Amino acid sequence: MRPGVPFANLPVLAAHLRGELENKKVILLYAYNGTGKTRLSMAFKDIGKQNEARDTVYFNAFTEDLFHWNNDLAGDSDRRLLLNRDSRFFQGVFELEMDNRIRPLLRRYADFDFRIDTQGHEWAVRFSRLVDGQTVDNIKVSRGEENIFIWCFFLAVVELAMDPEIEAYQWVKYLYIDDPISSLDEHNAIAVANHLAQLLKRQDNKLKTVISTHHTLFFNVLCNEMKSARKYVVNKHPNNGGYLLRPEDGDTPFFHHVAALAELYQAMQEDRLFTHHFNMLRTILEKTASFHGHKNFSVCIKQDDDDPDGILHTRLINILSHGNYSLYEPQQMLDENKAYFKKVLNDFLNRYPFNPDLFPQAPEAAPAGTP
């Protein structure tokens, strides 16, 4: 695993990414929640914003906030998703038959329909669904379905920006997409990643793109679909408050929790263990226990033969269970807790058959009866 390149702050990192896009079409970024992905997307956008001019269409949490619900609490019948008509995101798009552009995209993922009303004092989207052959209007869709609709709305805007005949979007040079799959199940996460990759690989696409995510499966699918993309892991710098950009060259497959496990192993080998690494380790233990049909992650912590009362075993579980460690203010582990952490992780790696190439110095399990 190659070392990371340090950057003092997010604007400096954003400027570096823009420089790389001069010679590259797509950059894929993986980062844990709390690293600053959304703020990085805004820093990237702000660099291209000069007076009234701009060059980036972006999708992030701010984009989702342009849509909000009016559930008609008084009448309980006219439930509608309101659009922030003051945002430049919507300016001019409704003159371009957005309903007909969004609908074929939405049909890939959902069974509900919609209509957009831009007349009157509010712009609103009303949803409907066929139930037993009858159309039920003004329904409240689920959070995941709402996210899919907003995502398809954004994709329709992207298609407009990719079309050289659409004058309204000639200013777009970059796309920045940050975590578009919140509240989606794994099937839709795979479908969204695959569809996005096919869209960006179109021969007529001239736009440069950055995609950032904390979702390992989504990142893995994008890596497989877009093999020529530049791939990085973004971490907070453990010492100076800056950021590290580490190339992801394929040595560490980003599939489910293997990436997190490799990150923990690397941190252990380099003796840069922080208290929040206990949270990451617990997540891996919980997923492993669930996969094997157990209700409690404690089954994944080895209880030694010379500890018949389970004192050390209990101590390890207590540390993992009660730690509320912050990703925003990393703290070094105490030496005693480092030893506990290393024991749990090494025992775990010896017990389960992960690819040894990812953990080249993991200790071999001691033969039975060895003191």
CSV table of C-alpha atoms in Angstrom, one decimal:
chain,number,residue,atom,x,y,z
A,1,MET,CA,0.0,0.0,0.0
A,2,ARG,CA,1.6,3.2,-1.1
A,3,PRO,CA,2.0,6.2,1.3
A,4,GLY,CA,-0.3,9.1,1.0
A,5,VAL,CA,0.5,12.6,-0.4
A,6,PRO,CA,-0.3,15.3,2.2
A,7,PHE,CA,-2.4,18.3,1.6
A,8,ALA,CA,-2.8,21.2,4.0
A,9,ASN,CA,-6.6,21.7,3.5
A,10,LEU,CA,-9.5,20.8,1.3
A,11,PRO,CA,-9.2,23.8,-1.2
A,12,VAL,CA,-5.6,22.7,-1.8
A,13,LEU,CA,-6.7,19.1,-2.4
A,14,ALA,CA,-9.5,20.3,-4.7
A,15,ALA,CA,-7.1,22.3,-6.7
A,16,HIS,CA,-4.9,19.3,-7.1
A,17,LEU,CA,-7.8,17.2,-8.3
A,18,ARG,CA,-8.6,19.8,-10.9
A,19,GLY,CA,-5.0,19.7,-12.1
A,20,GLU,CA,-5.1,15.9,-12.4
A,21,LEU,CA,-8.3,16.2,-14.5
A,22,GLU,CA,-6.4,18.1,-17.1
A,23,ASN,CA,-5.0,14.7,-18.2
A,24,LYS,CA,-7.6,12.3,-16.8
A,25,LYS,CA,-11.3,12.0,-17.4
A,26,VAL,CA,-12.5,10.4,-14.1
A,27,ILE,CA,-11.2,10.4,-10.5
A,28,LEU,CA,-12.7,8.0,-8.0
A,29,LEU,CA,-12.3,8.8,-4.3
A,30,TYR,CA,-13.0,6.6,-1.3
A,31,ALA,CA,-13.3,8.2,2.2
A,32,TYR,CA,-14.9,7.3,5.4
A,33,ASN,CA,-17.8,9.4,6.7
A,34,GLY,CA,-16.5,12.4,8.5
A,35,THR,CA,-13.5,12.8,6.3
A,36,GLY,CA,-14.9,15.9,4.6
A,37,LYS,CA,-16.2,14.6,1.2
A,38,THR,CA,-19.1,17.0,1.0
A,39,ARG,CA,-16.9,20.0,1.9
A,40,LEU,CA,-14.3,18.8,-0.7
A,41,SER,CA,-17.0,18.8,-3.4
A,42,MET,CA,-17.9,22.4,-2.4
A,43,ALA,CA,-14.3,23.5,-2.4
A,44,PHE,CA,-13.9,22.0,-5.9
A,45,LYS,CA,-17.1,23.8,-7.1
A,46,ASP,CA,-16.0,27.1,-5.5
A,47,ILE,CA,-12.6,27.1,-7.4
A,48,GLY,CA,-14.6,27.2,-10.7
A,49,LYS,CA,-17.0,29.9,-9.5
A,50,GLN,CA,-15.8,33.4,-10.6
A,51,ASN,CA,-18.4,36.2,-10.2
A,52,GLU,CA,-21.4,34.9,-12.2
A,53,ALA,CA,-19.4,32.3,-14.1
A,54,ARG,CA,-19.2,28.6,-13.0
A,55,ASP,CA,-17.9,25.3,-14.4
A,56,THR,CA,-19.2,22.5,-12.2
A,57,VAL,CA,-22.5,20.7,-11.8
A,58,TYR,CA,-22.5,18.8,-8.5
A,59,PHE,CA,-24.5,16.3,-6.6
A,60,ASN,CA,-24.1,16.2,-2.8
A,61,ALA,CA,-26.1,16.7,0.4
A,62,PHE,CA,-26.8,20.3,-0.6
A,63,THR,CA,-28.4,19.1,-3.9
A,64,GLU,CA,-30.7,16.8,-1.9
A,65,ASP,CA,-31.7,19.7,0.3
A,66,LEU,CA,-33.1,21.5,-2.8
A,67,PHE,CA,-36.1,19.1,-2.5
A,68,HIS,CA,-38.3,19.0,0.6
A,69,TRP,CA,-41.7,17.6,1.5
A,70,ASN,CA,-45.0,19.3,2.2
A,71,ASN,CA,-47.1,16.4,3.6
A,72,ASP,CA,-50.3,18.5,3.7
A,73,LEU,CA,-50.9,18.0,7.4
A,74,ALA,CA,-54.2,19.8,7.2
A,75,GLY,CA,-55.9,17.9,4.4
A,76,ASP,CA,-53.7,14.7,4.5
A,77,SER,CA,-54.2,14.3,0.7
A,78,ASP,CA,-52.0,16.6,-1.4
A,79,ARG,CA,-48.5,15.3,-0.4
A,80,ARG,CA,-45.9,16.8,-2.6
A,81,LEU,CA,-42.1,17.3,-2.9
A,82,LEU,CA,-41.3,21.0,-3.2
A,83,LEU,CA,-38.4,22.3,-5.3
A,84,ASN,CA,-36.4,25.3,-4.3
A,85,ARG,CA,-37.2,27.5,-7.2
A,86,ASP,CA,-34.6,30.1,-6.1
A,87,SER,CA,-31.7,27.7,-6.9
A,88,ARG,CA,-29.8,28.0,-10.1
A,89,PHE,CA,-29.9,24.2,-10.3
A,90,PHE,CA,-33.4,24.5,-11.7
A,91,GLN,CA,-33.0,27.5,-13.9
A,92,GLY,CA,-34.1,26.8,-17.4
A,93,VAL,CA,-34.4,23.0,-17.0
A,94,PHE,CA,-38.2,23.0,-17.1
A,95,GLU,CA,-38.1,24.5,-20.6
A,96,LEU,CA,-36.4,21.2,-21.7
A,97,GLU,CA,-39.1,18.7,-21.1
A,98,MET,CA,-37.6,17.4,-17.8
A,99,ASP,CA,-40.5,15.0,-17.1
A,100,ASN,CA,-39.8,13.1,-20.3
A,101,ARG,CA,-36.0,13.1,-19.6
A,102,ILE,CA,-36.4,11.9,-16.0
A,103,ARG,CA,-39.0,9.2,-16.6
A,104,PRO,CA,-36.9,6.7,-18.6
A,105,LEU,CA,-34.1,7.0,-16.0
A,106,LEU,CA,-36.5,6.5,-13.1
A,107,ARG,CA,-38.0,3.4,-14.7
A,108,ARG,CA,-34.7,1.6,-14.3
A,109,TYR,CA,-35.1,1.7,-10.5
A,110,ALA,CA,-38.7,2.3,-9.4
A,111,ASP,CA,-42.4,1.4,-10.1
A,112,PHE,CA,-43.9,4.8,-9.2
A,113,ASP,CA,-44.7,7.7,-11.5
A,114,PHE,CA,-44.6,11.5,-11.1
A,115,ARG,CA,-45.6,14.9,-12.5
A,116,ILE,CA,-43.8,18.2,-12.1
A,117,ASP,CA,-45.8,21.4,-11.7
A,118,THR,CA,-44.0,24.7,-12.2
A,119,GLN,CA,-47.1,26.8,-12.3
A,120,GLY,CA,-48.1,29.1,-9.5
A,121,HIS,CA,-46.2,30.2,-6.4
A,122,GLU,CA,-44.6,26.8,-5.7
A,123,TRP,CA,-42.8,24.2,-7.8
A,124,ALA,CA,-43.8,20.7,-6.8
A,125,VAL,CA,-43.5,17.1,-7.7
A,126,ARG,CA,-46.5,14.8,-7.0
A,127,PHE,CA,-46.0,11.0,-7.1
A,128,SER,CA,-48.4,8.2,-8.0
A,129,ARG,CA,-48.4,4.5,-8.1
A,130,LEU,CA,-50.6,1.7,-9.6
A,131,VAL,CA,-52.2,-0.4,-6.8
A,132,ASP,CA,-54.5,-3.3,-8.0
A,133,GLY,CA,-54.8,-1.7,-11.4
A,134,GLN,CA,-55.9,1.7,-9.9
A,135,THR,CA,-53.7,4.9,-9.9
A,136,VAL,CA,-53.2,6.3,-6.4
A,137,ASP,CA,-52.2,9.9,-6.6
A,138,ASN,CA,-50.2,12.2,-4.2
A,139,ILE,CA,-48.5,9.3,-2.4
A,140,LYS,CA,-45.6,9.8,0.0
A,141,VAL,CA,-42.7,7.7,-1.5
A,142,SER,CA,-40.1,6.1,0.8
A,143,ARG,CA,-36.8,7.8,1.6
A,144,GLY,CA,-34.9,5.5,-0.7
A,145,GLU,CA,-37.4,6.2,-3.6
A,146,GLU,CA,-37.1,9.9,-3.0
A,147,ASN,CA,-33.3,9.6,-3.3
A,148,ILE,CA,-33.7,7.7,-6.5
A,149,PHE,CA,-36.0,10.3,-7.9
A,150,ILE,CA,-33.6,13.2,-7.0
A,151,TRP,CA,-30.7,11.1,-8.4
A,152,CYS,CA,-32.5,10.6,-11.7
A,153,PHE,CA,-33.3,14.3,-11.8
A,154,PHE,CA,-29.6,15.0,-11.5
A,155,LEU,CA,-28.8,12.4,-14.2
A,156,ALA,CA,-31.2,14.2,-16.5
A,157,VAL,CA,-29.3,17.4,-15.9
A,158,VAL,CA,-26.0,15.6,-16.6
A,159,GLU,CA,-27.4,14.3,-20.0
A,160,LEU,CA,-28.3,17.9,-20.9
A,161,ALA,CA,-24.8,19.0,-20.0
A,162,MET,CA,-23.4,16.3,-22.2
A,163,ASP,CA,-25.4,17.4,-25.2
A,164,PRO,CA,-23.5,20.0,-27.2
A,165,GLU,CA,-26.8,21.1,-28.7
A,166,ILE,CA,-28.2,22.3,-25.4
A,167,GLU,CA,-27.0,25.9,-25.0
A,168,ALA,CA,-28.2,26.3,-21.4
A,169,TYR,CA,-25.4,23.9,-20.2
A,170,GLN,CA,-22.5,24.8,-22.4
A,171,TRP,CA,-20.7,26.3,-19.3
A,172,VAL,CA,-20.4,22.8,-17.7
A,173,LYS,CA,-16.8,21.4,-17.7
A,174,TYR,CA,-16.8,19.3,-14.6
A,175,LEU,CA,-19.2,16.9,-12.7
A,176,TYR,CA,-18.6,16.3,-9.0
A,177,ILE,CA,-20.7,13.5,-7.5
A,178,ASP,CA,-20.6,12.8,-3.8
A,179,ASP,CA,-22.3,9.8,-2.3
A,180,PRO,CA,-25.4,9.5,-4.5
A,181,ILE,CA,-26.7,6.2,-2.9
A,182,SER,CA,-27.7,7.1,0.7
A,183,SER,CA,-30.7,5.0,1.9
A,184,LEU,CA,-30.4,2.6,-1.0
A,185,ASP,CA,-30.2,-1.2,-0.7
A,186,GLU,CA,-27.2,-3.1,-2.2
A,187,HIS,CA,-29.1,-4.0,-5.4
A,188,ASN,CA,-29.8,-0.4,-6.2
A,189,ALA,CA,-26.3,0.6,-5.1
A,190,ILE,CA,-24.9,-1.8,-7.8
A,191,ALA,CA,-27.4,-0.7,-10.4
A,192,VAL,CA,-26.7,3.0,-9.8
A,193,ALA,CA,-22.9,2.5,-10.0
A,194,ASN,CA,-23.2,0.5,-13.2
A,195,HIS,CA,-25.6,2.9,-14.9
A,196,LEU,CA,-23.4,5.9,-13.9
A,197,ALA,CA,-20.3,4.2,-15.3
A,198,GLN,CA,-22.0,3.5,-18.6
A,199,LEU,CA,-23.2,7.1,-18.8
A,200,LEU,CA,-19.8,8.6,-18.2
A,201,LYS,CA,-18.1,6.2,-20.6
A,202,ARG,CA,-20.3,7.4,-23.5
A,203,GLN,CA,-18.1,8.5,-26.5
A,204,ASP,CA,-19.8,11.8,-26.7
A,205,ASN,CA,-19.1,12.7,-23.1
A,206,LYS,CA,-16.6,15.5,-22.8
A,207,LEU,CA,-17.1,16.2,-19.1
A,208,LYS,CA,-14.4,15.6,-16.5
A,209,THR,CA,-15.8,13.9,-13.3
A,210,VAL,CA,-14.9,13.3,-9.7
A,211,ILE,CA,-16.9,10.7,-7.7
A,212,SER,CA,-16.4,10.4,-3.9
A,213,THR,CA,-18.1,7.8,-1.7
A,214,HIS,CA,-17.9,6.0,1.7
A,215,HIS,CA,-19.8,3.0,0.3
A,216,THR,CA,-17.3,0.2,-0.3
A,217,LEU,CA,-19.6,-1.8,-2.6
A,218,PHE,CA,-20.4,1.2,-4.7
A,219,PHE,CA,-16.7,2.1,-5.0
A,220,ASN,CA,-15.8,-1.5,-5.9
A,221,VAL,CA,-18.4,-1.6,-8.8
A,222,LEU,CA,-17.1,1.8,-10.1
A,223,CYS,CA,-13.5,0.6,-10.0
A,224,ASN,CA,-14.5,-2.6,-11.9
A,225,GLU,CA,-16.5,-0.7,-14.5
A,226,MET,CA,-14.1,2.2,-15.0
A,227,LYS,CA,-10.7,0.6,-15.0
A,228,SER,CA,-9.0,3.6,-16.6
A,229,ALA,CA,-10.1,6.0,-13.8
A,230,ARG,CA,-7.6,7.3,-11.3
A,231,LYS,CA,-8.5,5.9,-7.9
A,232,TYR,CA,-7.6,7.3,-4.4
A,233,VAL,CA,-8.3,6.9,-0.8
A,234,VAL,CA,-8.7,10.1,1.2
A,235,ASN,CA,-7.9,10.1,4.9
A,236,LYS,CA,-7.5,12.8,7.5
A,237,HIS,CA,-3.8,13.4,8.4
A,238,PRO,CA,-3.3,11.9,11.9
A,239,ASN,CA,-0.9,14.7,13.0
A,240,ASN,CA,-1.4,18.1,11.4
A,241,GLY,CA,-5.2,18.4,10.6
A,242,GLY,CA,-4.6,18.1,6.9
A,243,TYR,CA,-5.5,15.3,4.4
A,244,LEU,CA,-3.7,12.4,2.8
A,245,LEU,CA,-4.4,11.2,-0.8
A,246,ARG,CA,-3.3,7.6,-1.3
A,247,PRO,CA,-3.4,5.9,-4.6
A,248,GLU,CA,-5.6,2.8,-4.7
A,249,ASP,CA,-3.8,0.7,-7.2
A,250,GLY,CA,-5.7,-2.6,-6.9
A,251,ASP,CA,-3.6,-4.1,-4.1
A,252,THR,CA,-6.5,-3.6,-1.7
A,253,PRO,CA,-9.8,-4.7,-3.2
A,254,PHE,CA,-12.6,-2.4,-2.0
A,255,PHE,CA,-15.2,-5.0,-1.4
A,256,HIS,CA,-17.4,-4.7,1.7
A,257,HIS,CA,-15.2,-4.7,4.8
A,258,VAL,CA,-12.0,-6.0,3.4
A,259,ALA,CA,-10.8,-2.5,2.7
A,260,ALA,CA,-11.4,-1.4,6.3
A,261,LEU,CA,-9.7,-4.6,7.6
A,262,ALA,CA,-6.6,-3.8,5.4
A,263,GLU,CA,-6.6,-0.2,6.7
A,264,LEU,CA,-6.6,-1.5,10.3
A,265,TYR,CA,-3.9,-3.9,9.6
A,266,GLN,CA,-1.7,-1.3,8.0
A,267,ALA,CA,-2.3,1.1,10.9
A,268,MET,CA,-1.3,-1.7,13.3
A,269,GLN,CA,1.9,-2.5,11.4
A,270,GLU,CA,2.9,1.2,11.3
A,271,ASP,CA,2.0,1.8,15.0
A,272,ARG,CA,-0.4,4.6,14.2
A,273,LEU,CA,-3.4,3.3,16.0
A,274,PHE,CA,-6.1,5.8,17.1
A,275,THR,CA,-9.0,5.3,19.4
A,276,HIS,CA,-11.6,5.4,16.6
A,277,HIS,CA,-9.9,2.3,15.1
A,278,PHE,CA,-11.8,0.4,17.8
A,279,ASN,CA,-15.1,1.5,16.1
A,280,MET,CA,-13.9,0.2,12.8
A,281,LEU,CA,-12.8,-3.1,14.3
A,282,ARG,CA,-16.1,-3.6,16.0
A,283,THR,CA,-17.9,-3.0,12.7
A,284,ILE,CA,-15.9,-5.8,11.1
A,285,LEU,CA,-16.5,-8.2,14.0
A,286,GLU,CA,-20.2,-7.5,14.0
A,287,LYS,CA,-20.5,-8.1,10.2
A,288,THR,CA,-18.5,-11.3,10.6
A,289,ALA,CA,-20.6,-12.6,13.5
A,290,SER,CA,-23.8,-11.8,11.6
A,291,PHE,CA,-22.5,-13.6,8.5
A,292,HIS,CA,-21.8,-16.7,10.6
A,293,GLY,CA,-25.3,-16.6,12.2
A,294,HIS,CA,-24.3,-15.3,15.6
A,295,LYS,CA,-26.1,-12.5,17.5
A,296,ASN,CA,-23.0,-11.0,19.3
A,297,PHE,CA,-19.7,-10.0,18.0
A,298,SER,CA,-17.9,-11.4,21.1
A,299,VAL,CA,-17.8,-14.8,19.4
A,300,CYS,CA,-15.2,-13.4,17.0
A,301,ILE,CA,-12.8,-12.6,19.9
A,302,LYS,CA,-10.6,-15.5,20.9
A,303,GLN,CA,-10.8,-16.6,24.5
A,304,ASP,CA,-7.4,-18.0,25.5
A,305,ASP,CA,-6.9,-21.4,27.2
A,306,ASP,CA,-4.9,-19.7,30.0
A,307,ASP,CA,-7.9,-17.4,30.8
A,308,PRO,CA,-10.5,-19.8,32.0
A,309,ASP,CA,-12.5,-17.1,33.7
A,310,GLY,CA,-12.6,-15.0,30.6
A,311,ILE,CA,-11.2,-11.9,32.3
A,312,LEU,CA,-9.2,-10.7,29.3
A,313,HIS,CA,-12.0,-11.7,26.9
A,314,THR,CA,-14.5,-9.6,29.0
A,315,ARG,CA,-12.0,-6.7,29.1
A,316,LEU,CA,-11.7,-6.7,25.3
A,317,ILE,CA,-15.4,-6.8,24.8
A,318,ASN,CA,-15.9,-3.9,27.2
A,319,ILE,CA,-13.4,-1.8,25.3
A,320,LEU,CA,-15.1,-2.5,22.0
A,321,SER,CA,-18.6,-2.0,23.3
A,322,HIS,CA,-18.2,1.2,25.2
A,323,GLY,CA,-15.9,3.3,23.1
A,324,ASN,CA,-17.4,6.4,21.7
A,325,TYR,CA,-14.4,7.6,19.7
A,326,SER,CA,-14.5,10.7,17.5
A,327,LEU,CA,-13.3,10.6,13.9
A,328,TYR,CA,-13.0,14.4,14.1
A,329,GLU,CA,-10.5,14.6,16.9
A,330,PRO,CA,-8.3,11.5,16.6
A,331,GLN,CA,-6.5,10.4,19.8
A,332,GLN,CA,-3.7,7.9,20.0
A,333,MET,CA,-4.4,4.7,21.8
A,334,LEU,CA,-2.9,4.0,25.1
A,335,ASP,CA,-0.1,1.4,25.0
A,336,GLU,CA,-2.2,-1.1,27.0
A,337,ASN,CA,-5.1,-0.7,24.6
A,338,LYS,CA,-2.8,-1.0,21.6
A,339,ALA,CA,-1.8,-4.4,22.9
A,340,TYR,CA,-5.4,-5.4,23.3
A,341,PHE,CA,-6.2,-4.2,19.8
A,342,LYS,CA,-3.3,-6.1,18.2
A,343,LYS,CA,-4.3,-9.3,20.0
A,344,VAL,CA,-7.9,-9.1,18.8
A,345,LEU,CA,-7.0,-8.3,15.2
A,346,ASN,CA,-4.2,-10.8,14.9
A,347,ASP,CA,-6.4,-13.6,16.4
A,348,PHE,CA,-9.1,-12.6,13.9
A,349,LEU,CA,-6.8,-12.8,10.9
A,350,ASN,CA,-5.5,-16.1,12.0
A,351,ARG,CA,-9.0,-17.5,12.5
A,352,TYR,CA,-10.6,-16.5,9.1
A,353,PRO,CA,-9.1,-17.2,5.7
A,354,PHE,CA,-8.6,-13.7,4.2
A,355,ASN,CA,-6.2,-13.4,1.3
A,356,PRO,CA,-2.8,-13.5,2.9
A,357,ASP,CA,-1.4,-11.2,0.2
A,358,LEU,CA,-3.3,-8.3,1.9
A,359,PHE,CA,-1.7,-9.1,5.3
A,360,PRO,CA,1.8,-10.3,4.4
A,361,GLN,CA,3.2,-10.1,8.0
A,362,ALA,CA,0.2,-11.5,9.9
A,363,PRO,CA,1.5,-14.0,12.5
A,364,GLU,CA,0.8,-17.7,11.9
A,365,ALA,CA,-1.6,-19.3,14.4
A,366,ALA,CA,0.3,-21.2,17.1
A,367,PRO,CA,-0.1,-25.0,17.1
A,368,ALA,CA,-2.4,-26.4,19.7
A,369,GLY,CA,-0.6,-26.8,23.0
A,370,THR,CA,2.1,-24.3,22.3
A,371,PRO,CA,2.9,-22.3,25.4
